Short mmCIF file of C-alpha atoms in Angstrom, two decimals:
data_model
loop_
_atom_site.label_atom_id
_atom_site.label_comp_id
_atom_site.label_asym_id
_atom_site.label_seq_id
_atom_site.Cartn_x
_atom_site.Cartn_y
_atom_site.Cartn_z
CA MET A 716 -0.16 0.03 -0.01
CA SER A 717 1.14 3.73 -0.68
CA SER A 718 2.24 5.76 2.31
CA ILE A 719 0.17 8.50 3.49
CA ILE A 720 0.95 11.50 1.20
CA ALA A 721 1.03 14.28 3.82
CA PRO A 722 2.32 12.53 7.12
CA ASN A 723 1.98 16.00 9.06
CA GLY A 724 -1.55 16.79 7.91
CA SER A 725 -4.86 17.05 9.42
CA PRO A 726 -7.57 15.00 8.44
CA LEU A 727 -11.58 15.58 9.24
CA ASN A 728 -11.77 15.18 12.69
CA THR A 729 -15.20 15.98 13.45
CA ALA A 730 -18.16 17.01 11.25
CA ILE A 731 -20.57 18.78 13.37
CA ILE A 732 -24.12 18.44 12.56
CA GLY A 733 -26.98 20.48 13.54
CA VAL A 734 -30.17 18.19 14.26
CA ASP A 735 -34.02 18.60 14.14
CA ASP A 736 -34.50 15.31 16.28
CA LEU A 737 -31.34 14.38 18.16
CA GLU A 738 -32.75 10.56 19.03
CA GLN A 739 -33.62 10.14 15.59
CA SER A 740 -30.15 11.28 14.63
CA ILE A 741 -28.75 9.12 17.06
CA LYS A 742 -30.67 6.06 16.34
CA PHE A 743 -29.05 6.44 12.50
CA TYR A 744 -25.42 6.80 13.30
CA ARG A 745 -25.37 4.09 16.19
CA ASP A 746 -27.93 1.63 14.84
CA LEU A 747 -27.49 1.99 11.02
CA ILE A 748 -23.69 3.12 10.60
CA GLY A 749 -22.50 1.62 13.68
CA LEU A 750 -20.73 4.12 15.84
CA THR A 751 -20.42 4.27 19.02
CA VAL A 752 -22.31 7.13 20.45
CA SER A 753 -21.94 9.27 23.82
CA ASP A 754 -24.34 9.80 26.47
CA THR A 755 -26.48 12.64 25.95
CA PHE A 756 -24.87 16.14 27.20
CA ASP A 757 -26.06 19.48 27.53
CA TRP A 758 -23.89 22.41 26.82
CA SER A 759 -24.28 26.22 27.39
CA GLY A 760 -22.63 29.12 28.88
CA LYS A 761 -20.25 31.93 27.28
CA ASP A 762 -18.14 29.40 25.28
CA PHE A 763 -21.02 27.89 23.81
CA GLU A 764 -22.56 31.03 22.83
CA ASN A 765 -19.53 32.85 21.83
CA ILE A 766 -18.40 30.13 19.43
CA TRP A 767 -21.61 29.76 17.79
CA HIS A 768 -22.72 33.39 17.78
CA LEU A 769 -25.91 32.79 19.74
CA PRO A 770 -27.60 34.78 22.04
CA SER A 771 -27.39 34.71 25.93
CA GLY A 772 -28.94 31.91 27.41
CA SER A 773 -28.91 29.68 24.48
CA TYR A 774 -28.19 26.06 25.13
CA ALA A 775 -28.05 22.47 22.89
CA PHE A 776 -28.07 18.91 23.59
CA GLY A 777 -25.81 17.09 22.09
CA SER A 778 -23.94 13.50 21.28
CA PHE A 779 -20.58 12.41 20.28
CA CYS A 780 -20.57 9.51 17.53
CA GLU A 781 -17.43 7.64 16.95
CA LEU A 782 -15.27 4.30 16.21
CA LYS A 783 -13.50 3.55 19.49
CA GLY A 784 -9.84 4.32 18.86
CA CYS A 785 -10.25 6.19 15.83
CA ASN A 786 -9.92 10.11 16.12
CA VAL A 787 -10.82 10.43 12.83
CA GLY A 788 -14.12 10.88 10.85
CA ARG A 789 -16.42 11.46 13.82
CA VAL A 790 -19.45 12.98 14.05
CA PHE A 791 -20.80 15.69 16.47
CA LEU A 792 -24.65 15.92 17.00
CA LEU A 793 -26.09 19.21 18.43
CA ASP A 794 -29.62 19.75 18.90
CA PHE A 795 -29.69 23.52 19.40
CA LYS A 796 -32.60 24.67 21.44
CA ALA A 797 -34.10 27.56 19.34
CA LYS A 798 -37.03 28.80 17.44
CA ASN A 799 -37.17 29.30 13.62
CA LYS A 800 -34.27 26.91 13.13
CA GLU A 801 -33.50 26.69 9.11
CA LEU A 802 -32.71 23.48 7.28
CA ILE A 803 -29.32 24.06 5.77
CA ARG A 804 -29.63 22.15 2.45
CA PRO A 805 -33.40 22.72 1.22
CA LYS A 806 -35.29 19.45 0.40
CA ASN A 807 -34.68 17.71 -2.94
CA THR A 808 -31.17 19.82 -3.44
CA SER A 809 -28.78 17.66 -5.31
CA ARG A 810 -26.15 20.82 -5.77
CA ALA A 811 -25.35 23.34 -3.16
CA TYR A 812 -22.37 25.13 -2.28
CA GLY A 813 -20.91 24.55 1.38
CA LEU A 814 -20.69 21.26 3.26
CA PHE A 815 -22.43 18.67 1.42
CA ASN A 816 -22.15 15.11 2.51
CA LEU A 817 -20.62 12.31 4.65
CA ASN A 818 -19.33 9.33 2.91
CA PHE A 819 -19.10 5.70 4.37
CA TYR A 820 -17.28 2.59 2.95
CA THR A 821 -19.18 -0.39 2.36
CA ASP A 822 -18.48 -3.96 1.22
CA ASP A 823 -21.77 -4.77 0.20
CA ILE A 824 -23.19 -1.44 -1.40
CA GLU A 825 -26.69 -3.39 -2.61
CA SER A 826 -27.33 -4.54 0.83
CA ASP A 827 -26.72 -1.56 2.52
CA THR A 828 -28.79 0.27 0.45
CA LYS A 829 -31.90 -1.86 0.46
CA LYS A 830 -31.41 -1.61 4.59
CA PHE A 831 -31.46 2.31 4.22
CA GLU A 832 -34.31 2.22 1.78
CA ASP A 833 -36.04 -0.10 3.74
CA LYS A 834 -35.86 2.42 7.05
CA GLY A 835 -37.28 4.87 4.51
CA TYR A 836 -34.38 6.87 3.52
CA GLN A 837 -34.58 8.30 0.08
CA ILE A 838 -32.05 7.22 -2.46
CA TRP A 839 -31.18 9.44 -5.49
CA SER A 840 -30.27 6.33 -7.80
CA LYS A 841 -29.63 2.80 -8.13
CA PRO A 842 -25.50 2.10 -6.89
CA THR A 843 -23.43 3.43 -9.70
CA TYR A 844 -20.13 1.78 -10.82
CA TYR A 845 -17.89 4.40 -12.53
CA GLU A 846 -14.15 4.69 -13.63
CA MET A 847 -11.91 7.51 -12.69
CA SER A 848 -9.32 8.90 -15.15
CA GLU A 849 -5.52 7.65 -14.98
CA GLY A 850 -5.63 4.42 -13.07
CA GLN A 851 -7.22 6.25 -10.16
CA GLY A 852 -9.66 3.49 -9.55
CA SER A 853 -13.44 2.39 -9.87
CA PRO A 854 -15.52 2.72 -7.13
CA THR A 855 -19.72 2.13 -6.84
CA GLU A 856 -21.48 4.67 -5.27
CA VAL A 857 -24.98 5.77 -4.13
CA ILE A 858 -26.11 8.91 -2.19
CA PHE A 859 -29.47 9.30 -0.34
CA ASP A 860 -30.86 11.85 2.23
CA GLY A 861 -29.97 11.13 5.75
CA PRO A 862 -31.26 12.65 8.95
CA ASP A 863 -31.16 16.60 8.91
CA ASN A 864 -31.38 16.41 5.26
CA VAL A 865 -27.30 15.67 5.06
CA ALA A 866 -26.53 13.62 2.02
CA ILE A 867 -25.17 10.32 2.95
CA ASN A 868 -23.06 8.83 0.30
CA LEU A 869 -22.01 5.04 0.56
CA VAL A 870 -19.24 3.96 -1.65
CA GLU A 871 -17.91 0.22 -2.29
CA LEU A 872 -14.20 0.14 -3.46
CA THR A 873 -14.94 -2.13 -6.34
CA ASP A 874 -11.27 -2.30 -7.34
CA ASP A 875 -8.52 -4.91 -6.45
CA ASP A 876 -5.70 -3.10 -8.33
CA PRO A 877 -3.27 -2.33 -5.79
CA THR A 878 -1.46 0.32 -7.97
CA SER A 879 -4.89 2.34 -8.21
CA LYS A 880 -5.87 5.05 -5.48
CA VAL A 881 -9.18 3.00 -4.69
CA GLY A 882 -7.26 0.10 -4.86
CA GLN A 883 -4.93 1.11 -2.20
CA MET A 884 -8.02 2.40 -0.18
CA LYS A 885 -9.65 -0.78 -0.13
CA ILE A 886 -6.59 -2.64 1.32
CA TYR A 887 -6.37 -0.48 4.16
CA THR A 888 -10.10 -0.33 5.23
CA GLN A 889 -10.18 -4.17 4.86
CA GLN A 890 -7.57 -4.10 7.56
CA HIS A 891 -8.70 -1.00 9.60
CA GLY A 892 -11.89 0.86 11.29
CA ARG A 893 -15.16 -1.49 10.45
CA THR A 894 -18.20 -0.72 12.62
CA PRO A 895 -20.48 -3.74 13.93
CA THR A 896 -22.57 -2.93 11.02
CA GLY A 897 -19.69 -3.07 8.52
CA LEU A 898 -19.26 0.72 7.67
CA THR A 899 -16.68 2.82 8.86
CA PRO A 900 -16.24 6.40 10.33
CA VAL A 901 -16.55 9.31 7.62
CA VAL A 902 -13.72 8.43 5.02
CA THR A 903 -14.57 11.43 3.10
CA SER A 904 -16.74 14.56 3.12
CA ALA A 905 -18.02 16.82 0.36
CA HIS A 906 -17.03 20.56 0.43
CA THR A 907 -18.33 22.36 -2.60
CA THR A 908 -16.59 25.40 -3.67
CA ARG A 909 -17.02 28.26 -5.80
CA ASN A 910 -12.91 28.44 -6.38
CA ILE A 911 -11.39 25.39 -5.97
CA ASP A 912 -8.03 26.37 -6.16
CA LEU A 913 -8.24 28.57 -3.01
CA ALA A 914 -9.87 25.66 -0.96
CA VAL A 915 -6.75 23.98 -2.01
CA GLU A 916 -4.47 26.19 -0.84
CA PHE A 917 -6.30 26.52 2.88
CA HIS A 918 -5.95 22.67 2.99
CA ARG A 919 -2.31 22.63 2.06
CA LYS A 920 -0.77 25.85 4.06
CA VAL A 921 -3.50 25.76 6.84
CA LEU A 922 -4.04 22.00 7.55
CA GLN A 923 -0.48 20.78 5.81
CA ASN A 924 -2.89 18.34 3.99
CA ASP A 925 -1.77 17.11 0.42
CA LEU A 926 -3.80 16.42 -3.10
CA LEU A 927 -4.60 12.75 -3.56
CA ILE A 928 -7.06 12.47 -6.43
CA ASP A 929 -7.66 15.39 -9.20
CA GLU A 930 -10.44 14.49 -11.55
CA ILE A 931 -13.12 15.95 -13.70
CA LEU A 932 -16.32 14.07 -13.06
CA SER A 933 -18.52 14.31 -16.38
CA SER A 934 -19.72 10.97 -17.58
CA GLU A 935 -23.07 10.03 -17.80
CA GLU A 936 -22.68 7.39 -14.85
CA GLN A 937 -21.41 10.09 -12.41
CA ASN A 938 -23.78 13.09 -13.19
CA ASP A 939 -26.56 10.15 -12.85
CA PHE A 940 -25.97 9.21 -9.29
CA LEU A 941 -24.84 12.81 -8.33
CA GLN A 942 -28.35 14.08 -9.69
CA LEU A 943 -26.59 16.63 -12.03
CA PRO A 944 -27.22 17.67 -15.50
CA ASN A 945 -26.33 15.22 -18.18
CA ASP A 946 -23.89 17.54 -19.53
CA ALA A 947 -22.55 18.46 -16.12
CA LYS A 948 -18.75 18.75 -15.21
CA THR A 949 -17.40 18.99 -12.08
CA ALA A 950 -13.90 19.63 -10.87
CA VAL A 951 -12.96 17.17 -8.10
CA LYS A 952 -9.96 17.42 -5.92
CA PHE A 953 -9.50 14.95 -2.56
CA MET A 954 -7.25 16.47 0.02
CA GLN A 955 -5.68 13.70 2.63
CA GLY A 956 -4.15 14.23 5.69
CA ASN A 957 -2.47 11.71 7.84
CA HIS A 958 -4.82 8.94 7.22
CA MET A 959 -6.78 7.28 4.99
CA PHE A 960 -9.80 8.35 6.63
CA GLY A 961 -11.11 11.92 7.15
CA LYS A 962 -10.54 12.78 3.47
CA ILE A 963 -12.18 16.12 2.23
CA ALA A 964 -13.50 16.26 -1.53
CA LEU A 965 -13.29 19.60 -2.72
CA SER A 966 -15.17 20.46 -5.65
CA GLN A 967 -16.28 23.16 -8.07
CA PRO A 968 -19.13 23.05 -10.79
CA ILE A 969 -17.68 23.99 -13.89
CA ASN A 970 -20.76 24.37 -15.95
CA TYR A 971 -24.00 24.54 -13.85
CA ASP A 972 -25.49 26.62 -11.04
CA CYS A 973 -25.89 25.52 -7.48
CA HIS A 974 -27.89 26.75 -4.40
CA ASP A 975 -25.91 28.42 -1.82
CA MET A 976 -25.92 26.52 1.84
CA VAL A 977 -23.40 28.51 3.28
CA PRO A 978 -25.30 31.78 4.51
CA ASP A 979 -27.50 29.22 6.40
CA GLY A 980 -24.70 26.72 7.30
CA ILE A 981 -24.59 28.05 10.77
CA ALA A 982 -25.73 27.39 14.41
CA PRO A 983 -28.64 26.61 15.32
CA ASN A 984 -29.66 25.56 11.92
CA ILE A 985 -30.34 22.04 10.79
CA GLY A 986 -27.81 20.09 8.80
CA TYR A 987 -23.83 20.08 8.11
CA ILE A 988 -22.42 23.11 9.94
CA ALA A 989 -18.89 23.05 10.50
CA GLN A 990 -15.82 20.72 9.59
CA ALA A 991 -13.25 20.30 12.84
CA PHE A 992 -9.62 19.60 12.16
CA GLU A 993 -7.04 18.86 14.77
CA VAL A 994 -3.52 20.61 14.18
CA LYS A 995 -0.21 20.05 16.43
CA ASP A 996 0.34 23.83 16.63
CA LEU A 997 -2.31 26.20 15.86
CA ARG A 998 0.16 29.36 15.92
CA ILE A 999 1.34 27.94 12.57
CA SER A 1000 -1.93 27.36 11.06
CA GLU A 1001 -3.20 30.97 12.44
CA ASN A 1002 -0.14 32.52 10.73
CA ALA A 1003 -1.06 30.63 7.43
CA ILE A 1004 -4.75 31.92 8.26
CA THR A 1005 -3.62 35.62 8.27
CA LYS A 1006 -1.51 35.25 5.26
CA LEU A 1007 -4.50 33.89 2.99
CA ASN A 1008 -6.70 36.60 4.54
CA CYS A 1009 -9.26 34.09 5.70
CA GLU A 1010 -12.38 35.57 7.21
CA ILE A 1011 -12.33 34.92 11.23
CA TYR A 1012 -15.59 33.52 12.40
CA LYS A 1013 -14.25 32.95 16.07
CA GLN A 1014 -11.04 34.40 17.28
CA ARG A 1015 -8.75 31.67 18.89
CA GLN A 1016 -9.81 31.01 22.81
CA LEU A 1017 -9.53 28.52 24.97
CA VAL A 1018 -12.38 26.24 25.54
CA ASP A 1019 -14.02 23.16 27.09
CA PHE A 1020 -15.46 21.61 24.09
CA PRO A 1021 -17.81 18.46 24.83
CA GLY A 1022 -15.92 15.22 23.04
CA LEU A 1023 -12.80 17.26 22.00
CA GLY A 1024 -11.63 18.23 25.76
CA HIS A 1025 -9.68 21.37 26.83
CA ILE A 1026 -8.80 22.77 23.37
CA GLU A 1027 -7.66 25.86 21.81
CA ILE A 1028 -9.77 26.93 18.83
CA ILE A 1029 -10.24 29.23 16.14
CA ILE A 1030 -13.05 29.53 13.37
CA VAL A 1031 -12.57 30.48 9.83
CA ARG A 1032 -14.72 30.96 6.70
CA SER A 1033 -12.85 28.70 4.06
CA PRO A 1034 -11.58 30.43 1.31
CA GLY A 1035 -13.58 29.74 -1.92
CA SER A 1036 -16.87 28.79 -0.37
CA GLY A 1037 -17.24 30.89 3.28
CA ALA A 1038 -17.72 27.18 4.66
CA LEU A 1039 -16.99 26.96 8.44
CA GLN A 1040 -13.88 25.19 9.62
CA LEU A 1041 -13.06 25.11 12.93
CA ILE A 1042 -9.14 24.54 13.87
CA PHE A 1043 -7.96 23.15 17.01
CA GLN A 1044 -5.03 22.33 19.26
CA GLN A 1045 -5.30 19.76 22.10
CA ILE A 1046 -4.22 21.65 25.23
CA ASN A 1047 -5.03 18.49 27.46
CA PRO A 1048 -4.96 15.13 25.55
CA GLU A 1049 -7.71 13.62 27.99
CA LYS A 1050 -11.02 13.93 26.51
CA SER A 1051 -13.79 15.70 28.65
CA ASP A 1052 -16.56 13.98 30.02
#
């Protein structure tokens, strides 16, 4: 298997999701995806209000979902107790700027697709096999609308060539990171941008990630399962940190229009609010953030963050899209209760 291309990089540590019904979301990630789920907790106070730009007295109930022993590809569910919460991704929206989906690997996509369909989740299309260019590999994928209208992407790595990118990932995932239901933590998460090059630069300089896959998606099969126009062309660049999981699939529509989720991609709304990345030295990341002239959403601060512990954070809007990116450094390696 090929080595990790960015040994000092920061993969997706945690996807932060605002939920409509915490119990329903917990059941999905625990019972169907197979992640271990923490006890429900409440979160309030000045730090909470400042992080999420919420008024005094705000609070949320939450739960942390992870594969035990893996600090990558986790899901943080937050039920903000507020009136007039908006849905970040409107119903029946298949193309949108912002944080778009969560990907999980499966060894049996047909069976797993039926499992989710039988539970009432809306499948976009039948599982679709397609080939990527230049020996990058051939996955089979399907997308459906998960809880809180977050798009869920199941991927079967149907490529046994150990020299292809997909084949190498298949070898790795056969040895690491399976949940009791046969799935994985979040292996990839899609982030749709208006300017993919700016987002790539952010990943390289702030998170020290590097480019794993560089592709133009345009085939009939690809556009069908993505629910895009037949002639759609989409630039996709997969950014990888120091792990095979937690990749970010940056994309940019080339010849079609998108809804913009970014203005609604904030607390207390329902859907994919932010991506969290752990770095070894927040000062280095902050210097890069300054040089890139990123918009600061939350200034650097020490906080007690449920599931992540006593950490120092900074939240910025990603260049190229404006989606929220939470960068943190662990101060106390022991996780908080």
